Tab-separated table of C-alpha atoms in Angstrom:
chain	number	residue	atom	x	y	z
N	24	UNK	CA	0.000	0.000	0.000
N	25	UNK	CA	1.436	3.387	-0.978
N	26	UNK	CA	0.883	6.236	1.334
N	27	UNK	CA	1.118	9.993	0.922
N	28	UNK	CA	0.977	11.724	3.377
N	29	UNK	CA	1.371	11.325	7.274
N	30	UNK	CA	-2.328	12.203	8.189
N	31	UNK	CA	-2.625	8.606	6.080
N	32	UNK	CA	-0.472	7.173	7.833
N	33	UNK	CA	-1.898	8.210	11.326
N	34	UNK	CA	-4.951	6.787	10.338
N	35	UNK	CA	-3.936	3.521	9.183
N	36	UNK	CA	-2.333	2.912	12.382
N	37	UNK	CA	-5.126	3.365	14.105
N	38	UNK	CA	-7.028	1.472	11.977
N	39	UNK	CA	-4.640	-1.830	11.465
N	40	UNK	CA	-4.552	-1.226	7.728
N	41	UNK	CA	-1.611	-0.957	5.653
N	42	UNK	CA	1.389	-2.767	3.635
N	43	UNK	CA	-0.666	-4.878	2.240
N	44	UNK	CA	-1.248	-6.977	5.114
N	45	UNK	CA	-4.893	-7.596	7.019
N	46	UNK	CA	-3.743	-9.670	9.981
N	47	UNK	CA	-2.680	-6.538	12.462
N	48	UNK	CA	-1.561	-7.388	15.793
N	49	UNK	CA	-3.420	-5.820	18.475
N	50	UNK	CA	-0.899	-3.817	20.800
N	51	UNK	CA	0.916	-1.879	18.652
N	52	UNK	CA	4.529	-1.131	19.681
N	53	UNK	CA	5.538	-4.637	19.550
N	54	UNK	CA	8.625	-5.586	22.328
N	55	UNK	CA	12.304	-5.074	22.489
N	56	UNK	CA	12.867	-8.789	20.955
N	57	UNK	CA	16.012	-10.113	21.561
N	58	UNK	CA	18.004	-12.234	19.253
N	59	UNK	CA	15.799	-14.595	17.016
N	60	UNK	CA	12.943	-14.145	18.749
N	61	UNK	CA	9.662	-13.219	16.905
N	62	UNK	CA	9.328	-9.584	15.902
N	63	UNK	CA	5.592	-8.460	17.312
N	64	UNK	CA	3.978	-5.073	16.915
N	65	UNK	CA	3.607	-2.220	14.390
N	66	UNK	CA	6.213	-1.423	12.445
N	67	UNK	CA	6.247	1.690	10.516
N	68	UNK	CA	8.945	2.373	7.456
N	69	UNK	CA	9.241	5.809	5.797
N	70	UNK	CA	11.241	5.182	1.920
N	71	UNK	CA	11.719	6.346	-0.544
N	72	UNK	CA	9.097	5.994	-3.613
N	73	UNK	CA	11.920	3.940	-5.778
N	74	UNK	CA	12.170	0.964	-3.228
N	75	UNK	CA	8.287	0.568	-3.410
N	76	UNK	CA	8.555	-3.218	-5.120
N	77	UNK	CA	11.192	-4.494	-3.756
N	78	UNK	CA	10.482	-3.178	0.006
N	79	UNK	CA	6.681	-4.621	-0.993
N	80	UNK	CA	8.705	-7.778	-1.349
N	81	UNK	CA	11.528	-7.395	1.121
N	82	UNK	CA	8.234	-6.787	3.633
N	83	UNK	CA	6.154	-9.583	2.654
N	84	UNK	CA	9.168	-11.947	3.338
N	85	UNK	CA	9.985	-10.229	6.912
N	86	UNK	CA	6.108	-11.154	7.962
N	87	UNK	CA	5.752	-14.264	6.863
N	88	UNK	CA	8.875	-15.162	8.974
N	89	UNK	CA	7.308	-12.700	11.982
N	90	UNK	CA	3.402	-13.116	11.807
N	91	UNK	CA	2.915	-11.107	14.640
N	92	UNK	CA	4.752	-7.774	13.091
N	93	UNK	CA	2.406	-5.393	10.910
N	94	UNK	CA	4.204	-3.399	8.732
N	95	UNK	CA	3.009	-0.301	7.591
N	96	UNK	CA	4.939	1.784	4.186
N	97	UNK	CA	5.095	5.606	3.521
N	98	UNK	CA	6.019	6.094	0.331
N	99	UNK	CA	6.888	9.206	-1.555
N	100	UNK	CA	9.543	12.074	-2.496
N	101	UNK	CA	12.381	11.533	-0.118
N	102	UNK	CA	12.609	15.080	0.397
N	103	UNK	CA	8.915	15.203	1.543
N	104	UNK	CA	9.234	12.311	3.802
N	105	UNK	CA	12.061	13.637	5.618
N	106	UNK	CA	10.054	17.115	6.131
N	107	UNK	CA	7.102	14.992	7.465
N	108	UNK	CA	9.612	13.200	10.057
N	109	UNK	CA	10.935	16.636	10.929
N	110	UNK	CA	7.772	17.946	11.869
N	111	UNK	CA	7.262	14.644	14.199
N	112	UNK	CA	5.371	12.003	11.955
N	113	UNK	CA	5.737	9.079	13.654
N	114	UNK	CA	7.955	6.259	12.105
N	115	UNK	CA	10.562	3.716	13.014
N	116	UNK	CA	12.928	3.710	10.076
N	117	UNK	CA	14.015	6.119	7.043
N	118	UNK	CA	14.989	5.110	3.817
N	119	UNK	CA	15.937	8.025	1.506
N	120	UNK	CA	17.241	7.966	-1.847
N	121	UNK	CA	20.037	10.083	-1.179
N	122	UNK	CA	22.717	10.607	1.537
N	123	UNK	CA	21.842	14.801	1.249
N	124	UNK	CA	17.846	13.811	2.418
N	125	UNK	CA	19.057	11.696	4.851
N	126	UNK	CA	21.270	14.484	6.423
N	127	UNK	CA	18.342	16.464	6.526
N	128	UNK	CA	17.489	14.094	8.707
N	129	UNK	CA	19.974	13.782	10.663
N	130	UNK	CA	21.463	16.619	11.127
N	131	UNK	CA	18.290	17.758	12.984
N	132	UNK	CA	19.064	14.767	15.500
N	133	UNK	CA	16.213	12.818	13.945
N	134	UNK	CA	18.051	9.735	13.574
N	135	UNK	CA	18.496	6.854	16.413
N	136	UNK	CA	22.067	4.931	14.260
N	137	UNK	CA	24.083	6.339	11.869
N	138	UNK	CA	22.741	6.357	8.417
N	139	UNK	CA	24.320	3.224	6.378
N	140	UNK	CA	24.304	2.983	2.634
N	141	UNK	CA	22.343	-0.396	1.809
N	142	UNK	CA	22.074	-0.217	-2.389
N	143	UNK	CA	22.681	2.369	-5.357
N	144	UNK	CA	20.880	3.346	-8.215
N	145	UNK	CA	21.429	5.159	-11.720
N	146	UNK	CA	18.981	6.940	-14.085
N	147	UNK	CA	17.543	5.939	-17.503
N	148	UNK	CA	15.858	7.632	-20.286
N	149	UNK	CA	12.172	5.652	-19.691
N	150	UNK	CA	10.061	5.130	-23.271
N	151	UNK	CA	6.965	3.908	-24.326
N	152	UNK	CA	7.521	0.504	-25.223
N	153	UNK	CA	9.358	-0.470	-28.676
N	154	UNK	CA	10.955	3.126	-28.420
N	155	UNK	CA	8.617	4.710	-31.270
N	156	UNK	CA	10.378	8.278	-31.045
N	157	UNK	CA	13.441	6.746	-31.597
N	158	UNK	CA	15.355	7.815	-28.468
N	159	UNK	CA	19.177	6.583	-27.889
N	160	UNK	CA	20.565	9.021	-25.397
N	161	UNK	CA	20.197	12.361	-23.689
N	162	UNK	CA	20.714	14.671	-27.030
N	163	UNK	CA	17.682	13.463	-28.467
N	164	UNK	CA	15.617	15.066	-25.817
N	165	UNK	CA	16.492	18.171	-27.009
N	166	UNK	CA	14.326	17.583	-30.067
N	167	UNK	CA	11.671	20.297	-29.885
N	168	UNK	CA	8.944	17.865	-30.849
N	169	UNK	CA	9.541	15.855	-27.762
N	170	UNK	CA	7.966	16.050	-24.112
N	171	UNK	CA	10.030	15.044	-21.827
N	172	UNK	CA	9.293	14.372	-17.877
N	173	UNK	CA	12.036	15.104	-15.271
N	174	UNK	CA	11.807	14.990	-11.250
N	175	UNK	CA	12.299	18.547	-9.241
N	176	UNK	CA	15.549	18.941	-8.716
N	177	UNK	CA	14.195	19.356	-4.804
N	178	UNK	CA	14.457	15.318	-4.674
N	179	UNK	CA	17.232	13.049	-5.099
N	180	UNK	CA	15.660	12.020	-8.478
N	181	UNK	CA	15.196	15.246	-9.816
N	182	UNK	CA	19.313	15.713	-8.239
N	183	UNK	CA	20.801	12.931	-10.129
N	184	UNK	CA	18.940	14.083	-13.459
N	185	UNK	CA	20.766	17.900	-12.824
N	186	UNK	CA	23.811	16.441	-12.803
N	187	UNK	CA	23.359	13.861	-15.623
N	188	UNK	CA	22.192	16.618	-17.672
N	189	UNK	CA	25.403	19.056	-17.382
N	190	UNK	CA	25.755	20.679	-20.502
N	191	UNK	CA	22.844	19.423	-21.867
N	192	UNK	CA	19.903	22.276	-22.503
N	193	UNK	CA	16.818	20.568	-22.044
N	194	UNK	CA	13.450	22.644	-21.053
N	195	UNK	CA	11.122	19.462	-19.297
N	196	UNK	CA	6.888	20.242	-19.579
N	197	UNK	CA	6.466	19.232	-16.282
N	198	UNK	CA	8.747	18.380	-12.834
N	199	UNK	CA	7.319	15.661	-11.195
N	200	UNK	CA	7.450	15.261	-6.812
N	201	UNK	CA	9.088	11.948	-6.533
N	202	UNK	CA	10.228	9.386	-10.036
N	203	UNK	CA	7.226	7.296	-9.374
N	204	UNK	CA	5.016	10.070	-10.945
N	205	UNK	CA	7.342	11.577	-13.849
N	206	UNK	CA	7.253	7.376	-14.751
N	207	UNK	CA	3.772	7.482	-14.844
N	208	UNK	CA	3.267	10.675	-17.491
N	209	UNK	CA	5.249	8.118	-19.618
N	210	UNK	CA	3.400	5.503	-19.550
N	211	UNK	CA	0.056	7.786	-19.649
N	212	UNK	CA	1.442	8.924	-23.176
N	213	UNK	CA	1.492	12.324	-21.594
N	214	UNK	CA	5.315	12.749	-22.469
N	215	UNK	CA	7.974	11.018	-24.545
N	216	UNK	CA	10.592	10.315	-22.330
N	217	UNK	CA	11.457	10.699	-18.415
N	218	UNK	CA	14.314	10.471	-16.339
N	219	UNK	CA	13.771	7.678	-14.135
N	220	UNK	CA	15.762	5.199	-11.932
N	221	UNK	CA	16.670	1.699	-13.447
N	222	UNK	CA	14.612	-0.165	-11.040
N	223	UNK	CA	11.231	2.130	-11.702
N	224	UNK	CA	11.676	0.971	-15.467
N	225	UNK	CA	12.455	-2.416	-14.988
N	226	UNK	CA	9.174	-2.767	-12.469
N	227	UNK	CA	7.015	-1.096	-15.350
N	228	UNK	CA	9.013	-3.317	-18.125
N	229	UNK	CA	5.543	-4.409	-19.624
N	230	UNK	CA	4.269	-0.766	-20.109
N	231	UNK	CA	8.240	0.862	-20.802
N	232	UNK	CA	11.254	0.570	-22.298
N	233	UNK	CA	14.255	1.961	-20.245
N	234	UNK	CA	17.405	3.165	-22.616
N	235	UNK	CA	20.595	3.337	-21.044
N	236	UNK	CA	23.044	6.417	-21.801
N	237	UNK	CA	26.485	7.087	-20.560
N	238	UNK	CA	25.944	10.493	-18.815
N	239	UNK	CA	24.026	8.234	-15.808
N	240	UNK	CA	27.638	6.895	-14.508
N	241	UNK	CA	28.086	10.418	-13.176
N	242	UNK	CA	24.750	10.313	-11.298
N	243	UNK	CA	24.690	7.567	-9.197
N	244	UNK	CA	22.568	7.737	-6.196
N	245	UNK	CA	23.230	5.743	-2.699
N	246	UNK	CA	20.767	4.992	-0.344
N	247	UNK	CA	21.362	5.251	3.001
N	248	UNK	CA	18.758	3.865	5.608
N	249	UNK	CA	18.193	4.620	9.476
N	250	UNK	CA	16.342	3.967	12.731
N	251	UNK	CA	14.824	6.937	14.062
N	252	UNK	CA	14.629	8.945	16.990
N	253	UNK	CA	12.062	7.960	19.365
N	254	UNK	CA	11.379	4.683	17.384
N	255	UNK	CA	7.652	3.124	18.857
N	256	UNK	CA	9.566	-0.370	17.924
N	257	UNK	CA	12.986	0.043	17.774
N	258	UNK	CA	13.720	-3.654	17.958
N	259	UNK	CA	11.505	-4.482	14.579
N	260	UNK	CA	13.490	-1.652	12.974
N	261	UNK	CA	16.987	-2.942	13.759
N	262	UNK	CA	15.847	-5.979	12.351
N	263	UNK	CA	14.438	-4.923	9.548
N	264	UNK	CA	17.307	-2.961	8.533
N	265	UNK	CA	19.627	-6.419	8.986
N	266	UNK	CA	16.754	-8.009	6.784
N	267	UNK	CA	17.743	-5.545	4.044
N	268	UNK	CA	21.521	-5.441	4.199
N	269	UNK	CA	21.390	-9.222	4.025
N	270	UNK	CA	18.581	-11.120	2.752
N	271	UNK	CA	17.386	-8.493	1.032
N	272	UNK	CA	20.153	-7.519	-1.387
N	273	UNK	CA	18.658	-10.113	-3.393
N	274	UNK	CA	15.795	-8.466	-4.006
N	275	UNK	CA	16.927	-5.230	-4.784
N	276	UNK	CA	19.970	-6.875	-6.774
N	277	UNK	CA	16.702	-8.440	-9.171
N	278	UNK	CA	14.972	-5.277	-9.170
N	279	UNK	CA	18.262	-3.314	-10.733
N	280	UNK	CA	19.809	-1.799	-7.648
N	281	UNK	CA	23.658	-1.822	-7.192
N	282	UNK	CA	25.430	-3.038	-4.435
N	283	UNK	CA	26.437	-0.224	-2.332
């Protein structure tokens, strides 16, 4: 289940709906668990819109292993989700798309561990599928007759597609809040092209074509990830970040990410 904003989330907490899942504990803050012992509680994880398949996945797994732990996702514009944990939405762990959102974060004492990087990701030039405007690397988006989607610069997305882009005069129609939604004006045949991570195209493989180009090497994203401050289930969220820096990397290995 993708979430928007923290009002959503409040309510889905209170409600036992969320990620997906329809067997909520009652309780809520689950218990400090210690080692291999099963994970109980609500577990709430703030990432960034990119990871939405594979932390869909990487979530699934970590329940069916912990029946007991409900686990709720807020996803969205990195930037945006570190502004709503700022202003005190409550969540147990951050996963941002870049190590500058994540300082935002941090920086503001916001964080309960220091930040580690868990995958990487690089941009390509999403299509509509077979490529019909003929598109084989960033100099064709200059061609007036193409629209062409890009994220605001604001989030890491929007970041790595600044800096891909250097030298390169390119006037997008629209700038889209977080990659998931400059994808989707591509495959509503509302633009040509977008910049978009390799994982969003691979996901939507059946609806786009993703075309590689060189500039991308120079715009590589991390991701770091983090408990947070005042975690209601800190012991879930250590766990779950171990779940991703281990078991996990196989799942965001097949959805395209890097190893970090």
């Amino acid at each position: 289940m993708r979430l928007r904003g923290i009002v959503v989330v409040a309510v889905l907490l209170l409600t036992g709906c969320g990620g997906g899942q329809d067997n909520a504990p009652a309780g809520g803050t689950g218990s400090a668990a210690p080692a291999g012992a099963e994970l109980t509680g609500q577990l709430t994880v703030f990432a960034a819109a990119s990871l939405t398949e594979s932390f869909d996945r990487i979530g699934q797994e970590m329940q069916a292993r912990n029946p007991q732990l409900f686990i709720t996702f807020n996803y969205g514009g990195s930037s945006g989700l570190a502004t709503q944990i700022n202003e005190g939405a409550p969540a147990d762990v951050f996963a941002a798309a870049s190590p500058a959102t994540m300082a935002t974060v941090a920086d503001r004492g916001n964080t309960a561990s220091a930040p580690v990087v868990f995958a990487r990701n690089q941009l390509v030039i999403a299509v509509a599928k077979g490529n019909p405007k003929k598109i084989t690397g960033l100099s064709d988006l200059t061609r007036p007759e193409l629209k062409v989607a890009l994220c605001a610069k604001e989030v890491p997305c929007g970041a790595a597609a600044t800096t891909a882009l250097a030298g390169v005069t390119l006037t997008p129609v629209t700038l889209e809040q977080d990659v998931k939604a400059a994808l989707a004006k591509v495959k509503l045949g509302e633009v040509d092209a977008a910049l978009v991570y390799r994982t969003d195209a691979r996901a939507s493989a059946s609806d786009v074509d993703g075309v590689e180009f060189p500039e991308s090497a120079t715009a590589i994203n991390d991701y770091p990830i983090a408990v947070l401050k005042d975690a209601p289930n800190p012991a879930a969220a250590e766990s779950f970040i171990a779940y991703v820096r281990a078991e996990g990397l196989a799942v965001l290995t097949d959805a395209g990410f890097q190893a970090p």
